[in-house]
Every structure is written in C-alpha cells, then in structure tokens.
PDB file of C-alpha atoms and ligand atoms in Angstrom:
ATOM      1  CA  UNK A   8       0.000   0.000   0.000  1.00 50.00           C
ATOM      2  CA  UNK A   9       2.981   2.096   0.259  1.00 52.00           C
ATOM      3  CA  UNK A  10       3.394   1.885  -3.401  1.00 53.00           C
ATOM      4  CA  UNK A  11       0.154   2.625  -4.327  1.00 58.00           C
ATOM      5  CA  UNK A  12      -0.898   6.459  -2.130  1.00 52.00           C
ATOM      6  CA  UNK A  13      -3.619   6.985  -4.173  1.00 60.00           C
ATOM      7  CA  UNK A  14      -4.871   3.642  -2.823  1.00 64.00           C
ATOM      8  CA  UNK A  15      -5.156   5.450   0.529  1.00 60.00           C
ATOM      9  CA  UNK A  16      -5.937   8.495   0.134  1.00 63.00           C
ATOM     10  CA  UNK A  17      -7.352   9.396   2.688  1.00 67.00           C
ATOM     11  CA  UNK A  18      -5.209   8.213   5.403  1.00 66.00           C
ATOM     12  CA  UNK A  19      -1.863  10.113   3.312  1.00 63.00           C
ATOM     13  CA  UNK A  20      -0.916  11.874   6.654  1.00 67.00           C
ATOM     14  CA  UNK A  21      -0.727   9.008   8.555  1.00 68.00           C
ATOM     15  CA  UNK A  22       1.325   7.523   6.422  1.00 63.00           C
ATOM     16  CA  UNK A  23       4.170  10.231   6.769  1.00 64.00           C
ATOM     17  CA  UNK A  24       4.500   9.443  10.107  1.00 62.00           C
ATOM     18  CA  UNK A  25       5.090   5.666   9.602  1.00 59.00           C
ATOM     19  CA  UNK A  26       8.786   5.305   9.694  1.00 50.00           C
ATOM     20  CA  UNK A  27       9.245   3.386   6.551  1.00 51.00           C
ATOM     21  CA  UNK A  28      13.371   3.780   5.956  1.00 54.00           C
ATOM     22  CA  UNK A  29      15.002   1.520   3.887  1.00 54.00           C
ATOM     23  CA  UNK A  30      17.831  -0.069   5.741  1.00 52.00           C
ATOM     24  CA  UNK A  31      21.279   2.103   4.984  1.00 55.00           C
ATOM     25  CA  UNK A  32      23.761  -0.276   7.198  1.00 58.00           C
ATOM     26  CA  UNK A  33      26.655  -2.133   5.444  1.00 59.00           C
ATOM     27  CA  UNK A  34      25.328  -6.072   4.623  1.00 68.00           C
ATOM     28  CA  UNK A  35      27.718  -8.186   6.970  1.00 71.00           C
ATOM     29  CA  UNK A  36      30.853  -5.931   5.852  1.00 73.00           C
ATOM     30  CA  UNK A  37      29.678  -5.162   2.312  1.00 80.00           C
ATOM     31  CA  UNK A  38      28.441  -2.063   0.920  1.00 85.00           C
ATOM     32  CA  UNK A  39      24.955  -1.000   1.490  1.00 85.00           C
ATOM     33  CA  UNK A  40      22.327  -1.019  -1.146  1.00 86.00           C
ATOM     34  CA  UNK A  41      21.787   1.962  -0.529  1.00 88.00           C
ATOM     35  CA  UNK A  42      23.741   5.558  -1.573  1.00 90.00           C
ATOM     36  CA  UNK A  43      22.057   8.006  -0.576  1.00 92.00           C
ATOM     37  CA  UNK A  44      18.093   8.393   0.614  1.00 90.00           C
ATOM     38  CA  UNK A  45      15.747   9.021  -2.161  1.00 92.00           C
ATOM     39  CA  UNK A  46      15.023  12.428  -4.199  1.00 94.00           C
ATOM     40  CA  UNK A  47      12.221  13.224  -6.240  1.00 94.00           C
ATOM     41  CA  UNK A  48      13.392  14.562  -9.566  1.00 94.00           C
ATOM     42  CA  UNK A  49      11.082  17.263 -10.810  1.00 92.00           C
ATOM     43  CA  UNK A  50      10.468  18.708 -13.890  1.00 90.00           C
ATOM     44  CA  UNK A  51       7.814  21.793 -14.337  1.00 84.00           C
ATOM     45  CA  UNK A  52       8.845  22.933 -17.771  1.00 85.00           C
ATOM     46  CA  UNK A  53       7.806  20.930 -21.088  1.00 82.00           C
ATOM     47  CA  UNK A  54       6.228  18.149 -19.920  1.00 81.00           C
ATOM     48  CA  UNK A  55       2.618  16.128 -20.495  1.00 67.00           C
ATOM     49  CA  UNK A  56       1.991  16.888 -24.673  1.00 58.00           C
ATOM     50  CA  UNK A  57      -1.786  15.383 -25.805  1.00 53.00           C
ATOM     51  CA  UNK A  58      -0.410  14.702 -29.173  1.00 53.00           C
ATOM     52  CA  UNK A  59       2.636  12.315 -28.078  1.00 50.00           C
ATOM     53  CA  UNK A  60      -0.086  10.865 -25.379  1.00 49.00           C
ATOM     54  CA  UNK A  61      -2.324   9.776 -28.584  1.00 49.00           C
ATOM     55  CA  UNK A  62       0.550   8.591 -30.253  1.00 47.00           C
ATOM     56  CA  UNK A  63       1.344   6.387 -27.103  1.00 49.00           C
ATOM     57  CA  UNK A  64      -1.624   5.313 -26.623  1.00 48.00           C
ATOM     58  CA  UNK A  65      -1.384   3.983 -30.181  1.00 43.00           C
ATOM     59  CA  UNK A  66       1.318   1.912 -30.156  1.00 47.00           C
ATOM     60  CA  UNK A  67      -0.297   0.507 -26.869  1.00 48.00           C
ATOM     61  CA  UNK A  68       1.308   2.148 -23.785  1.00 50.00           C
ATOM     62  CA  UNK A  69      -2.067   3.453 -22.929  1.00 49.00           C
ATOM     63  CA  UNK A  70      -2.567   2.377 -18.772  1.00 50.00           C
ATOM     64  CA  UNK A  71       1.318   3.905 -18.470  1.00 52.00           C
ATOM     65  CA  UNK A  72       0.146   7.254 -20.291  1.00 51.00           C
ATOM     66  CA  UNK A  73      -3.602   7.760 -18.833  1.00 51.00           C
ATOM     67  CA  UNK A  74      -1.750   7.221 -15.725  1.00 49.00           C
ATOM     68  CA  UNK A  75       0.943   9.850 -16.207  1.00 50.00           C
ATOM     69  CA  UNK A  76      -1.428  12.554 -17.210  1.00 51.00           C
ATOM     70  CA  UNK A  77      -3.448  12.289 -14.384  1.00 50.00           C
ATOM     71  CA  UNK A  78      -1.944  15.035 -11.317  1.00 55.00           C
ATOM     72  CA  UNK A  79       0.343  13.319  -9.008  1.00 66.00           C
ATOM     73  CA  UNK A  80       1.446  14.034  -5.423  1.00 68.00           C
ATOM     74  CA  UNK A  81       4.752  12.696  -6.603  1.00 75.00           C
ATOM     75  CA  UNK A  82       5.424  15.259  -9.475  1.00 72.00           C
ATOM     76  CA  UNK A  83       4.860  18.180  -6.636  1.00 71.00           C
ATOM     77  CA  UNK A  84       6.628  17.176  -3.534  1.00 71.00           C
ATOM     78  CA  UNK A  85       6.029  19.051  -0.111  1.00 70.00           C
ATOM     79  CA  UNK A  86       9.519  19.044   0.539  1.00 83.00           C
ATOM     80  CA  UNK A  87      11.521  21.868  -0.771  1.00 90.00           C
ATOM     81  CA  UNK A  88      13.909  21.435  -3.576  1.00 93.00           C
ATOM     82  CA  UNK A  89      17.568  21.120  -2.060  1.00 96.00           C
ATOM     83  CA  UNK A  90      19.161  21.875  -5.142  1.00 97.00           C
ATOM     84  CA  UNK A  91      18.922  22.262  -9.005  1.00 97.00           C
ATOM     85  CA  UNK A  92      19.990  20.562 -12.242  1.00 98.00           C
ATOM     86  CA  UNK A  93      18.708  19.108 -15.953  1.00 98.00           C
ATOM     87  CA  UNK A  94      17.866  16.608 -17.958  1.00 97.00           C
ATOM     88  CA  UNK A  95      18.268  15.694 -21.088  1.00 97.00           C
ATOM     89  CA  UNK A  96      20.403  17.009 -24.110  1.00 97.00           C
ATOM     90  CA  UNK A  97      23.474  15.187 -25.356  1.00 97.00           C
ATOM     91  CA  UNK A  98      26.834  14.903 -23.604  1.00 97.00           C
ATOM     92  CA  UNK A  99      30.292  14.936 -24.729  1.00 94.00           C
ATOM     93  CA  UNK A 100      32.366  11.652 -25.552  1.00 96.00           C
ATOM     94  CA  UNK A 101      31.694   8.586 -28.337  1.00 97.00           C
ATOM     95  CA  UNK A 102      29.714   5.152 -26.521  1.00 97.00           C
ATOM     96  CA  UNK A 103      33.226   2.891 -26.473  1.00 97.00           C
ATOM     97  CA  UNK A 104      30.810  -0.330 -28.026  1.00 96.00           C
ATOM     98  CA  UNK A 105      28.710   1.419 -31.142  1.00 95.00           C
ATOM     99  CA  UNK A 106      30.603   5.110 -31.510  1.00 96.00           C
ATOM    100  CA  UNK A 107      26.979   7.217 -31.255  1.00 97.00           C
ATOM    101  CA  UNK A 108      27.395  10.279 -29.279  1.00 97.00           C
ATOM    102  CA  UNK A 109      26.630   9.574 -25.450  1.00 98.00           C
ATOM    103  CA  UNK A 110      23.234  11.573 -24.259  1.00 98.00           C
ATOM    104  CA  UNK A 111      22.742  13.083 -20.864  1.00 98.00           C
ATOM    105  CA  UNK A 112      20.573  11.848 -18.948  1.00 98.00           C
ATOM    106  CA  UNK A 113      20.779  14.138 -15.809  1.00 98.00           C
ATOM    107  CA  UNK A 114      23.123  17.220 -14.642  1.00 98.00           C
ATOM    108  CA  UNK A 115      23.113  17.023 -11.002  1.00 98.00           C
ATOM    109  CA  UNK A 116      24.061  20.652 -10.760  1.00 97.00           C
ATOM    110  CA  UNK A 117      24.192  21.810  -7.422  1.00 98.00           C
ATOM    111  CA  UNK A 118      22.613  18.828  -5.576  1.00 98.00           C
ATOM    112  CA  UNK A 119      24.483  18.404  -2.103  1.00 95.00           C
ATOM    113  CA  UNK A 120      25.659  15.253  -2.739  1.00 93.00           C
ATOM    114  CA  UNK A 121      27.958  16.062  -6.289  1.00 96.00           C
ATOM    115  CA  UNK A 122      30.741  18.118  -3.677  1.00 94.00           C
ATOM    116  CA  UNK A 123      31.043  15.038  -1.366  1.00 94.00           C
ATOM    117  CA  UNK A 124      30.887  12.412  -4.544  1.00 95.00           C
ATOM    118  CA  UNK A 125      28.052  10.701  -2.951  1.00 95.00           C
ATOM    119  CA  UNK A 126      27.071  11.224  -6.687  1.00 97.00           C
ATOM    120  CA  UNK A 127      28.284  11.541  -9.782  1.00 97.00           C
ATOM    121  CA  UNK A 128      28.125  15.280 -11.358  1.00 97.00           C
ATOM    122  CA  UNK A 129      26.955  13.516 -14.108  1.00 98.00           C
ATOM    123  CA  UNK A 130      24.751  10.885 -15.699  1.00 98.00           C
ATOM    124  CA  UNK A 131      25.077   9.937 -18.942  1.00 98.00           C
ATOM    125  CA  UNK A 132      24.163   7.348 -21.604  1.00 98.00           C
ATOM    126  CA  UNK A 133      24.242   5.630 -25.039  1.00 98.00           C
ATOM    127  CA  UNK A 134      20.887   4.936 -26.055  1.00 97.00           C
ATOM    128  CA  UNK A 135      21.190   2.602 -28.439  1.00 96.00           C
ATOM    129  CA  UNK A 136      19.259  -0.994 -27.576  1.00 94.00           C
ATOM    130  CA  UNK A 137      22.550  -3.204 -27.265  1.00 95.00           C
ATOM    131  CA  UNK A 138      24.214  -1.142 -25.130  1.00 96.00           C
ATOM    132  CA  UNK A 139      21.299  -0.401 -22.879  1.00 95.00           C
ATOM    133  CA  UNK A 140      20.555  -3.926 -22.765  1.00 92.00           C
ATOM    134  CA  UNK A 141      24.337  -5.045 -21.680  1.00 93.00           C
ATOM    135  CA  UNK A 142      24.674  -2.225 -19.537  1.00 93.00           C
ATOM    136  CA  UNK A 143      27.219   0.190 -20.176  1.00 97.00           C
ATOM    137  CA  UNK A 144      30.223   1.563 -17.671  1.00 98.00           C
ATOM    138  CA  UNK A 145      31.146   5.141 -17.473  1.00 98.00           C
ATOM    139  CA  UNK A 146      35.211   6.735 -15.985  1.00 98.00           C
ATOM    140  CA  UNK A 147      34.157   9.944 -14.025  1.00 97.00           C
ATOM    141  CA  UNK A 148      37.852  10.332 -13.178  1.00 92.00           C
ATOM    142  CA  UNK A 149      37.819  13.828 -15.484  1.00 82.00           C
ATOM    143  CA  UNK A 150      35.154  16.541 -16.057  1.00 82.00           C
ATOM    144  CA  UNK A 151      33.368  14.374 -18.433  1.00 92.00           C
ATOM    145  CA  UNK A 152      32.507  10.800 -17.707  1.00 97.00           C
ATOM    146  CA  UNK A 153      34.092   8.563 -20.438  1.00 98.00           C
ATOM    147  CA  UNK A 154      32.694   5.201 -22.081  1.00 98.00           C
ATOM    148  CA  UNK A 155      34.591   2.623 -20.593  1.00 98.00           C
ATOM    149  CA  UNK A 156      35.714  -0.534 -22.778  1.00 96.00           C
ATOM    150  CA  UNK A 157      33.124  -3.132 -22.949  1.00 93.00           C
ATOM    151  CA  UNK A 158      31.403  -5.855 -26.094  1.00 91.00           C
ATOM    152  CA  UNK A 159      27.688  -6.064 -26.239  1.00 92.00           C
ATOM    153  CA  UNK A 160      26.122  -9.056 -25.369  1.00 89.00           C
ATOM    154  CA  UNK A 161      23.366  -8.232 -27.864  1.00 89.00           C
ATOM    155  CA  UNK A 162      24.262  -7.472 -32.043  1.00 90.00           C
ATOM    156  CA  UNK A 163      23.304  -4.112 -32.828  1.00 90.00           C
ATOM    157  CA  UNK A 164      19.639  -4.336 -34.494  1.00 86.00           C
ATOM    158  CA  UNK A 165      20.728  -1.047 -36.449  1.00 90.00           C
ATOM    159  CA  UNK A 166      17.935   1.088 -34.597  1.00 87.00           C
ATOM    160  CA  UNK A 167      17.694   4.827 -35.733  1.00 90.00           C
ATOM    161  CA  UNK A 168      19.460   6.788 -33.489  1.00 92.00           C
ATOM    162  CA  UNK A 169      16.725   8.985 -31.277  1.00 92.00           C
ATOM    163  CA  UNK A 170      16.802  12.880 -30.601  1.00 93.00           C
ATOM    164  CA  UNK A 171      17.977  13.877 -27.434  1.00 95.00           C
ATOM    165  CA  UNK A 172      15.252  14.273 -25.012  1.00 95.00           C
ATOM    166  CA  UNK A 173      14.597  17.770 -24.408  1.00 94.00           C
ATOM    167  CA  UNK A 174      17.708  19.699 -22.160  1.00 96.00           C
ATOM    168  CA  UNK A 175      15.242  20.758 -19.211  1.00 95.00           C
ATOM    169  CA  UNK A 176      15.885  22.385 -15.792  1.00 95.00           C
ATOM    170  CA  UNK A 177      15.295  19.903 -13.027  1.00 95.00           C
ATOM    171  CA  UNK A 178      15.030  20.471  -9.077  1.00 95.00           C
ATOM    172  CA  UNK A 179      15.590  17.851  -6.464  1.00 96.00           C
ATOM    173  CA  UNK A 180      13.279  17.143  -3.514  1.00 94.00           C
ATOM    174  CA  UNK A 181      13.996  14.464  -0.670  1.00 92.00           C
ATOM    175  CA  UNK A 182      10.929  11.972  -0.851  1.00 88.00           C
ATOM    176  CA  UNK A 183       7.845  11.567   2.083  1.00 83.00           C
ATOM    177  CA  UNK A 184       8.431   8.217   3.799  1.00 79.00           C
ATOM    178  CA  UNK A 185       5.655   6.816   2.084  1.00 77.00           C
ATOM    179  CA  UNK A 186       7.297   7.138  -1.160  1.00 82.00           C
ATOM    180  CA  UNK A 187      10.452   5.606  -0.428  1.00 83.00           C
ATOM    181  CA  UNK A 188       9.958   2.460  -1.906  1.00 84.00           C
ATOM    182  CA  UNK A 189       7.632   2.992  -5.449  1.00 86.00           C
ATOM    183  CA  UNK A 190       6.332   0.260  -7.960  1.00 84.00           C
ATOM    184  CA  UNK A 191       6.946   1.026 -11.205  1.00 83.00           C
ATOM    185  CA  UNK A 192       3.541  -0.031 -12.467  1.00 77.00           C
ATOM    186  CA  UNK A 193       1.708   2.379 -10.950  1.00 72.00           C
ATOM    187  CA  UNK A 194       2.717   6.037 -12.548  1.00 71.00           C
ATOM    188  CA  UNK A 195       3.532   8.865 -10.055  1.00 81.00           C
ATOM    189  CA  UNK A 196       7.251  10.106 -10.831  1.00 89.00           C
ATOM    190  CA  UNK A 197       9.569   7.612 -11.179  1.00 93.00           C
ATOM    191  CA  UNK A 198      12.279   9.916 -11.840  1.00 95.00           C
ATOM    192  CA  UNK A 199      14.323   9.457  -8.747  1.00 96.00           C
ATOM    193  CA  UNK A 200      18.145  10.333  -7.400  1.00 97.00           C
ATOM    194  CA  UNK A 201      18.751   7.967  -4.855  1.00 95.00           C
ATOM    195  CA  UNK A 202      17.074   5.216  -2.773  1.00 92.00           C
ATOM    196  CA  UNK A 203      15.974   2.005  -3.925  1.00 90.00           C
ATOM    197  CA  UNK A 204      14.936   0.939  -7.032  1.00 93.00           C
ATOM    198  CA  UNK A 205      11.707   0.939  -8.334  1.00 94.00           C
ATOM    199  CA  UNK A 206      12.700  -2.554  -9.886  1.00 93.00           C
ATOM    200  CA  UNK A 207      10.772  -3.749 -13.413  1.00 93.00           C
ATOM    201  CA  UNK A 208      12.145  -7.301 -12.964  1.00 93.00           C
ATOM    202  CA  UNK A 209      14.368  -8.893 -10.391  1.00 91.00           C
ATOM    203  CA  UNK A 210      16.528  -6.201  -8.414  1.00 91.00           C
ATOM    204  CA  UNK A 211      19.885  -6.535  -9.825  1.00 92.00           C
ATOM    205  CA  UNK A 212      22.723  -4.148  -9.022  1.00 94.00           C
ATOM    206  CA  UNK A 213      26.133  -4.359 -11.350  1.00 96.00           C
ATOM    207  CA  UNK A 214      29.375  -4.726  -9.465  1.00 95.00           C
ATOM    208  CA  UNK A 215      32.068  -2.124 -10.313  1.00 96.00           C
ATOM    209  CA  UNK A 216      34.592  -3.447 -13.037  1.00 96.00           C
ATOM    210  CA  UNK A 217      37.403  -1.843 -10.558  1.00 96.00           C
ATOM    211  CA  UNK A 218      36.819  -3.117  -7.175  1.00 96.00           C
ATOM    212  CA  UNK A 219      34.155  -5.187  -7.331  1.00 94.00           C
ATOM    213  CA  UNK A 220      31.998  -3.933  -5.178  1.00 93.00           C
ATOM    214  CA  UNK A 221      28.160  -3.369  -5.530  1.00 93.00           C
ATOM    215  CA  UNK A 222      27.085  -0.280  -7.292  1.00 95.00           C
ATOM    216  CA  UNK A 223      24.002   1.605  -5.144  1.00 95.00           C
ATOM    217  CA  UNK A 224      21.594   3.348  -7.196  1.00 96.00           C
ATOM    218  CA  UNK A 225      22.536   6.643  -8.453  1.00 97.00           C
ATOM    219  CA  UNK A 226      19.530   7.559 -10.158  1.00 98.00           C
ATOM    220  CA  UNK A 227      16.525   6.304 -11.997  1.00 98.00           C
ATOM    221  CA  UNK A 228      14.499   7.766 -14.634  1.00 97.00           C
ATOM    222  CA  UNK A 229      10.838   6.485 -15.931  1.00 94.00           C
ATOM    223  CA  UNK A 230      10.439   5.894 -19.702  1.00 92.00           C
ATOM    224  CA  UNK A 231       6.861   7.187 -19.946  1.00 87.00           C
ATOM    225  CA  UNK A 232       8.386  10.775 -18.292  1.00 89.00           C
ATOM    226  CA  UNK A 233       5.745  12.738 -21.355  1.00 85.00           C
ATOM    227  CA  UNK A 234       8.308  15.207 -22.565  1.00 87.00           C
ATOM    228  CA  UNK A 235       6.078  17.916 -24.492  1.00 84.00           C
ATOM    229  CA  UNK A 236       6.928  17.934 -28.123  1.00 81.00           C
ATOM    230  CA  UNK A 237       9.316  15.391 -28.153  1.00 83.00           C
ATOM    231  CA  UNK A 238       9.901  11.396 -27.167  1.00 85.00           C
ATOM    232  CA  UNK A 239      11.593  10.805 -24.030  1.00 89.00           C
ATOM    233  CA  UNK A 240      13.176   7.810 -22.859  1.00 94.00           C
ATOM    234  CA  UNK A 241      10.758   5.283 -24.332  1.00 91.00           C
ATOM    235  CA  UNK A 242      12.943   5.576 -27.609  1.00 92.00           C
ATOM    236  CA  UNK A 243      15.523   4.324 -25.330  1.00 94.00           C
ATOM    237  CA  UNK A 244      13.437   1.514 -22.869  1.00 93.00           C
ATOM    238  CA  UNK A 245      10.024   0.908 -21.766  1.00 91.00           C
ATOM    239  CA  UNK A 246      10.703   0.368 -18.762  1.00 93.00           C
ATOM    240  CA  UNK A 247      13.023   2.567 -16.463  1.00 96.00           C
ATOM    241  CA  UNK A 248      16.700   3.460 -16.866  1.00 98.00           C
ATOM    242  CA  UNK A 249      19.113   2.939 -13.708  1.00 98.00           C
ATOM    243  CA  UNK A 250      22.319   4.883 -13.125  1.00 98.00           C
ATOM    244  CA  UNK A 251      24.756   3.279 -10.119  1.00 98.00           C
ATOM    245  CA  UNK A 252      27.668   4.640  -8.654  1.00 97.00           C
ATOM    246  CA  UNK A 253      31.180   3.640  -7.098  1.00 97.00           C
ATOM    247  CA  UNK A 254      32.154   6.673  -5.402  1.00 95.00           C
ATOM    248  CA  UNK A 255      35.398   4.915  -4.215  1.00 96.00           C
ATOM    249  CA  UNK A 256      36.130   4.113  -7.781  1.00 97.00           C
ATOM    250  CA  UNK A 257      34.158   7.283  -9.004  1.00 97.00           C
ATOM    251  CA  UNK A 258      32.451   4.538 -11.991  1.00 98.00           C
ATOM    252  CA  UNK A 259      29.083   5.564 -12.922  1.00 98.00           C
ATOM    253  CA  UNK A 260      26.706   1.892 -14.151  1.00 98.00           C
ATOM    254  CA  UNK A 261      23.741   2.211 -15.894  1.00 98.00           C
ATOM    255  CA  UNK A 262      21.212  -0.636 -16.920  1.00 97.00           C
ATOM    256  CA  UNK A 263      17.360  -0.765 -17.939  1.00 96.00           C
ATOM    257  CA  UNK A 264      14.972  -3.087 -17.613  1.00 96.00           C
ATOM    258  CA  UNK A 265      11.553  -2.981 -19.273  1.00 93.00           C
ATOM    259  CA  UNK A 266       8.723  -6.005 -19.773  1.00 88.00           C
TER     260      UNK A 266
HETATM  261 ZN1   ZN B 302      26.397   2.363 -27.585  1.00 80.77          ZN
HETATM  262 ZN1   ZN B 303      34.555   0.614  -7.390  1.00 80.77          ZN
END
C-alpha cells in the first residue's frame, strides 16, 4: 500500500509518520544497497503533450500514459527542492561499443551530494538498444565521464538513433516516507536520485569493473516521463533506466529493464 498512495488516500498523513526507511547499514561488511536516501526529480517545464499521449496510446502504452497525465502528489513534492539541475540534451564523448554520441541523462548541478561524490556530477548514456541492454560503464575520473571498454552481449539491431530528449531544468526534492519504496507499475514520478529501485524485474545491481563492489543506485528515470513535443526515454526503454555509482572508484553503471 505504500506503493500505491492513491490507494489510501485518505489516510496520506498518517502515512508520513510511519517510519518506513530503507535499511542504509553495510550487509555483513559489504556495501549497502543503498547511496544516498531518495530524491524526487522534478520537472515543471515541457512536460505532459496530448499529441505524443495519442501517439502512445497507439502503439499501446495506454494504462502507463492515462496514468501519467493524471496530477500526481509525486510530481509536486512538499519538501523543498535542495538543489537544481537538468535533464536531457546530449553529452560529450563517443559510446566505447557502437561510436553514437553519449546523451545526458541528468546534470546534477548543485545537488548536495555532487561536492562530497556521494554522486556523480553527471549521468550519462548511449541509447542505443545493445548497449542499454548489456549495460554500459562510465570513468568519471575527469570533467566528463568517459565510455569505458566493454562488447555487447546483444548485435546491434541497427535502430535509428533517437533525438535527445529535451535539455530541461530539473530540481531535487527528498521523498515523504511513504514514497520511499515505489512500484513502477503504478505512474507517479519515477524519476528518482537515490534510494531504492523501483525494480521492473528482479533487483539486480552491477558490481564495479574496478573493485568489485556493488554499485548503489545513483539515479533512476521512468520511460513514460511525457516530454512535451518530443519522445523521451521510451525511444531508449520501456521500462526505467538505472544509473549506479562507485564513489570509491568514481564509476558511474547504468542498466534498464523494461517487460
Ligand atoms: Zn552504444
Ligand atoms: Zn569501485
């Protein structure tokens, strides 16, 4: 029921005061799951466009998209925003597997954690379907994260390459207990810097190609986020894109999963 407010509305107070908190201590000496505690990401500008709704809704994503146009608690969180950044646009630097340009997929601008490297400055991507598939490693060692050396487990299907979604401010808001754990079938904003995952299929966290370690979740980002004008991430997944980070190793993951 935690995953599903709307399912209890009425009692949505209450709820703040249960102390839901996903466990942050080490697992017997290991690293925790856990990074950093969650963060709404939200975006007020150019979002939620009818005509790419109808289009969805076409090639069958319909329950996702009716439930992404409907207002969300989620999408305007009580808490205020600790700090400011963007999505979208494209980044610097080649993907080291297929040579497109990498994407960004989130600045983190001047969110607390960049200073401290309890995040990564930066998130970025290659959106092509083999590499998000494999899951792709990123060097933050410099100003620019780099595509670290890697070979597809999937052949390259020769998919057009998508426009960047839109380059869009973005402010960061720590999440109400109730949210801290959300299902990704049920809308709301699943566009999310820290936390747990809100997991499409089994909950699966890369290790870092450096010290082996488990990668917590950086970052995730919903495909169905309805960019005005423009497709979003569904060009890229159906399901949700996950960023990780090694802060020791300062190695940036990221992954998708969809149906
Ligand atoms: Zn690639
Ligand atoms: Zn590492």
């Amino acid at each position: 029921m935690l995953q599903a407010p709307h399912l209890i509305e009425q009692h949505a107070d209450e709820l703040d005061d249960v102390p839901y908190i996903w466990p942050v201590d080490p697992r017997d000496g290991d690293r925790s799951l856990v990074g950093l505690p969650p963060h709404h990401i939200v975006i007020r500008e150019g979002l939620v466009d009818d005509s790419s709704i109808e289009h969805s809704v076409r090639i069958g994503h319909s329950a996702q998209w009716q439930a992404l146009a409907s207002p969300d608690p989620t999408d305007q969180p009580s808490a205020p925003s600790i700090g400011e950044g963007r999505v979208g646009g494209l980044a610097d630097g080649l993907c080291s597997a297929c040579g497109w340009r990498l994407h960004r997929v989130l600045e983190l601008g001047t969110f607390p954690g960049v200073d401290d490297g309890t995040v990564p400055a930066q998130i970025v991507a290659c959106p092509n379907m083999p590499c998000m598939w494999t899951g792709q490693f990123f060097s933050h060692a410099d100003d620019a994260p780099v595509s670290m050396p890697r070979v597809n487990y999937f052949p390259d299907a020769g998919m057009p390459v998508p426009d960047p979604v839109p380059d869009l401010p973005a402010t960061f808001h720590p999440t109400r207990p109730r949210w801290h754990v959300q299902d990704w079938g049920l809308g709301g904003n699943l566009n999310r810097v820290g936390g747990v995952g809100s997991w499409v299929q089994d909950m699966i966290y890369p290790t870092c190609p450096t010290c082996a370690q488990t990668m917590p979740i950086a970052a995730q980002f919903g495909a169905f986020t309805p960019f005005e004008g423009s497709y979003g991430w569904e060009r890229w997944t159906e399901g949700i894109i996950y960023a990780f980070w090694c802060r020791d190793c300062r190695i940036s993951a990221v992954t998708s999963q969809q149906t």
